């Protein structure tokens, strides 16, 4: 093989990387352009005018962005608390106890993801309407928790599995009881994984649309609902600004997860 052919081998790799970067960052670039666009129409390749007037409309009293943002954050935080309250004991039991049908129990938490969301939420909305939960924060939190438990339980199980069992035995050997061993040894060591679990649940809740629409709308305004309404009405600037509001915490939290969720925890997910 000639040196020239070796020198040209970087061309297809560079083209592939460039195409991948365009696929990933192209839509994000277009989103940011629309978020700061005042006027943009065909056949112009780039916006004709830039500005912040649509940002002021989104955050005005009639824009509902602040109410939708506060509701979305409140629901996401409550979903995290409820999910972890269920996932911490469940994850510890699945990681430490020799439970029969352990694999089946873990797979059971995937059931909400195994069926079309539309048909499931239509029936949940009918049931919640009968018991007074439709159109309430609590109803939306319960629906979001059914999806959040998938991340919460699986990652919590992996986090507790990654804790060295000998450290717990050492604490027990010097007189620590089961609860003190759990709170002083096991929980602090599993905390980075549990924090990552909480972040995944928070982001899942923040972006959840179908459950928020069928259970919460129109009484509980959420950012995904505002995004859908603006997009379906052709208000691309408002839809893009709402998408940016959803994107900022997602990027920040994912960087946090990458920093604290170690490989030894990831390797135990599902085991």
XYZ file of C-alpha atoms in Angstrom:
271
model
C 0.000 0.000 0.000
C 1.435 3.354 -1.058
C 2.033 6.227 1.370
C -0.472 8.323 -0.599
C -3.305 5.857 0.065
C -2.424 5.860 3.752
C -2.496 9.652 3.827
C -5.931 9.723 2.192
C -7.456 7.243 4.665
C -8.456 10.120 6.970
C -10.879 11.506 4.370
C -13.739 8.984 4.825
C -13.301 9.084 8.598
C -13.422 12.869 8.632
C -16.504 12.828 6.385
C -18.222 10.316 8.677
C -17.436 12.365 11.780
C -18.613 15.528 10.055
C -21.889 13.882 9.039
C -22.403 12.595 12.585
C -21.726 16.059 14.026
C -24.220 17.582 11.587
C -26.906 15.039 12.517
C -26.383 15.726 16.235
C -25.747 19.459 16.314
C -27.636 20.555 13.194
C -31.097 20.395 14.828
C -29.711 22.090 17.953
C -28.253 24.885 15.856
C -31.563 25.328 14.045
C -33.349 25.392 17.413
C -31.091 28.154 18.723
C -31.547 30.169 15.542
C -35.340 30.030 15.865
C -35.130 30.973 19.554
C -33.536 34.329 18.667
C -35.237 34.943 15.316
C -37.602 37.844 14.701
C -38.214 37.245 10.990
C -37.323 34.217 8.882
C -39.107 32.881 5.837
C -38.449 30.985 2.618
C -36.270 31.197 0.511
C -33.798 32.852 2.912
C -31.222 30.449 4.346
C -30.656 32.448 7.547
C -32.979 34.655 9.621
C -33.538 38.191 8.385
C -33.818 39.723 11.861
C -32.647 38.680 15.319
C -34.020 39.814 18.663
C -35.501 38.946 22.049
C -39.087 40.089 21.617
C -40.437 36.532 21.638
C -38.578 35.843 24.894
C -40.485 38.690 26.518
C -43.743 37.262 25.153
C -42.956 33.817 26.541
C -42.202 35.191 30.013
C -45.065 37.680 30.054
C -48.088 37.142 32.278
C -50.079 35.812 29.319
C -47.286 33.550 28.103
C -47.778 30.916 30.855
C -44.073 30.028 30.669
C -43.348 30.813 34.317
C -46.377 28.856 35.513
C -45.523 25.958 33.211
C -41.882 26.000 34.323
C -42.772 26.047 38.025
C -45.309 23.239 37.551
C -42.826 21.150 35.590
C -40.097 21.585 38.206
C -42.526 20.897 41.073
C -43.865 17.730 39.431
C -40.340 16.547 38.586
C -39.118 17.080 42.168
C -42.128 15.287 43.662
C -41.665 12.471 41.156
C -38.034 12.103 42.217
C -38.981 11.958 45.902
C -41.720 9.374 45.353
C -39.604 7.288 42.984
C -36.609 7.195 45.333
C -38.834 6.444 48.322
C -39.895 3.296 46.479
C -36.631 2.562 44.668
C -34.168 2.723 47.591
C -35.703 -0.156 49.616
C -36.531 -2.057 46.430
C -33.030 -1.600 45.009
C -31.397 -2.635 48.293
C -33.563 -5.745 48.547
C -32.882 -6.726 44.924
C -29.135 -6.150 45.376
C -28.622 -7.753 48.782
C -31.345 -10.350 49.310
C -31.619 -13.667 47.512
C -35.096 -13.063 46.192
C -36.854 -15.627 44.022
C -37.690 -14.432 40.517
C -35.327 -11.483 40.913
C -34.900 -11.091 37.157
C -38.661 -11.159 36.635
C -39.117 -8.448 39.255
C -36.624 -6.199 37.473
C -38.312 -6.847 34.142
C -41.678 -5.989 35.684
C -40.557 -2.403 36.057
C -40.197 -2.251 32.266
C -43.888 -3.063 31.748
C -44.969 0.632 31.557
C -42.516 1.016 28.643
C -43.679 -2.147 26.885
C -47.115 -0.907 25.800
C -48.167 2.086 23.661
C -48.367 5.099 25.954
C -51.434 6.526 24.257
C -53.790 3.647 25.046
C -52.450 3.303 28.591
C -52.842 6.986 29.449
C -56.336 7.210 27.980
C -57.495 4.533 30.409
C -55.521 6.053 33.296
C -57.133 9.431 32.599
C -60.595 7.827 32.684
C -59.799 6.121 35.995
C -58.278 9.270 37.517
C -61.317 11.284 36.443
C -63.547 8.926 38.390
C -61.511 9.272 41.597
C -60.778 12.985 41.283
C -57.088 12.828 40.358
C -57.401 14.002 36.759
C -56.215 17.580 36.351
C -54.219 17.574 39.601
C -50.523 17.778 40.437
C -50.781 14.522 42.390
C -52.265 12.685 39.424
C -49.458 13.859 37.122
C -46.826 12.890 39.717
C -48.254 9.359 40.015
C -48.210 8.900 36.233
C -44.658 10.223 35.956
C -43.538 7.926 38.769
C -44.619 4.839 36.837
C -42.032 5.745 34.203
C -39.456 7.066 36.643
C -39.369 3.800 38.581
C -37.728 2.088 35.618
C -34.625 4.274 35.991
C -34.856 4.575 39.771
C -35.064 0.868 40.595
C -32.596 -0.399 37.999
C -29.918 2.194 38.825
C -30.516 1.889 42.574
C -30.086 -1.880 42.327
C -26.836 -1.387 40.425
C -25.630 1.214 42.931
C -26.214 -1.072 45.921
C -24.701 -4.039 44.066
C -21.515 -2.019 43.519
C -21.034 -1.521 47.274
C -18.480 -3.973 48.654
C -20.315 -6.388 50.934
C -17.186 -6.822 53.049
C -17.420 -3.197 54.206
C -20.876 -3.886 55.574
C -19.626 -7.028 57.303
C -16.750 -5.047 58.837
C -19.181 -2.488 60.247
C -21.375 -5.255 61.659
C -18.339 -6.965 63.217
C -17.502 -3.903 65.326
C -21.014 -3.648 66.711
C -22.983 -1.555 64.214
C -26.597 -2.618 63.806
C -28.306 -3.170 60.440
C -29.774 0.357 60.272
C -26.552 2.090 61.288
C -24.583 -0.016 58.808
C -27.013 0.975 56.072
C -26.992 4.721 56.847
C -23.289 5.019 57.723
C -21.729 2.634 55.181
C -24.039 1.383 52.442
C -26.055 4.515 51.678
C -23.085 6.940 51.440
C -21.254 4.573 49.076
C -24.356 4.120 46.915
C -25.209 7.830 46.990
C -23.539 8.811 43.663
C -25.576 6.161 41.859
C -28.751 7.224 43.646
C -28.086 10.844 42.696
C -27.687 9.802 39.081
C -30.934 7.837 39.379
C -32.682 10.935 40.729
C -31.381 13.009 37.814
C -32.619 10.498 35.230
C -36.047 10.480 36.889
C -36.088 14.299 37.014
C -35.269 14.592 33.300
C -37.777 11.891 32.358
C -40.484 13.749 34.269
C -39.478 17.135 32.885
C -39.806 15.902 29.285
C -42.883 13.682 29.732
C -45.664 14.821 27.406
C -48.247 12.076 26.912
C -49.017 11.490 30.587
C -48.990 15.228 31.310
C -51.420 15.833 28.454
C -53.994 13.164 29.258
C -53.860 13.457 33.054
C -52.897 17.094 33.657
C -54.255 19.219 30.785
C -55.774 21.754 30.775
C -55.626 22.395 34.528
C -51.931 21.662 35.073
C -49.774 23.653 32.644
C -46.426 21.996 31.856
C -43.536 23.002 29.604
C -43.990 20.043 27.189
C -47.649 21.039 26.784
C -46.643 24.644 26.087
C -44.113 23.401 23.532
C -46.734 21.231 21.821
C -49.296 24.039 21.714
C -46.824 26.528 20.271
C -45.431 24.078 17.715
C -48.841 22.902 16.484
C -49.907 26.542 16.120
C -46.903 27.440 13.980
C -45.286 29.632 16.656
C -41.795 28.284 16.023
C -40.021 30.984 18.007
C -42.058 30.300 21.152
C -41.746 26.536 20.647
C -37.969 26.868 20.257
C -37.629 29.033 23.382
C -39.627 26.466 25.357
C -37.409 23.695 23.991
C -34.312 25.630 25.093
C -35.770 25.882 28.605
C -36.163 22.103 28.606
C -32.723 21.562 27.100
C -30.687 23.570 29.626
C -31.310 21.332 32.682
C -30.967 18.224 30.523
C -27.438 19.174 29.408
C -26.384 20.281 32.887
C -27.661 17.165 34.614
C -26.223 14.821 32.000
C -22.784 16.358 32.580
C -23.319 15.764 36.299
C -24.274 12.129 35.649
C -21.190 11.603 33.485
C -19.083 12.968 36.341
C -20.529 10.875 39.158
C -21.971 7.692 37.628
C -18.948 5.410 37.567
C -18.313 2.476 35.245
C -18.593 -0.087 38.059
C -22.177 1.048 38.652
C -23.071 1.026 34.962
C -21.676 -2.472 34.567
C -24.118 -3.763 37.174
C -27.300 -2.308 35.678
C -29.671 -5.213 35.160
C -27.523 -7.686 37.108
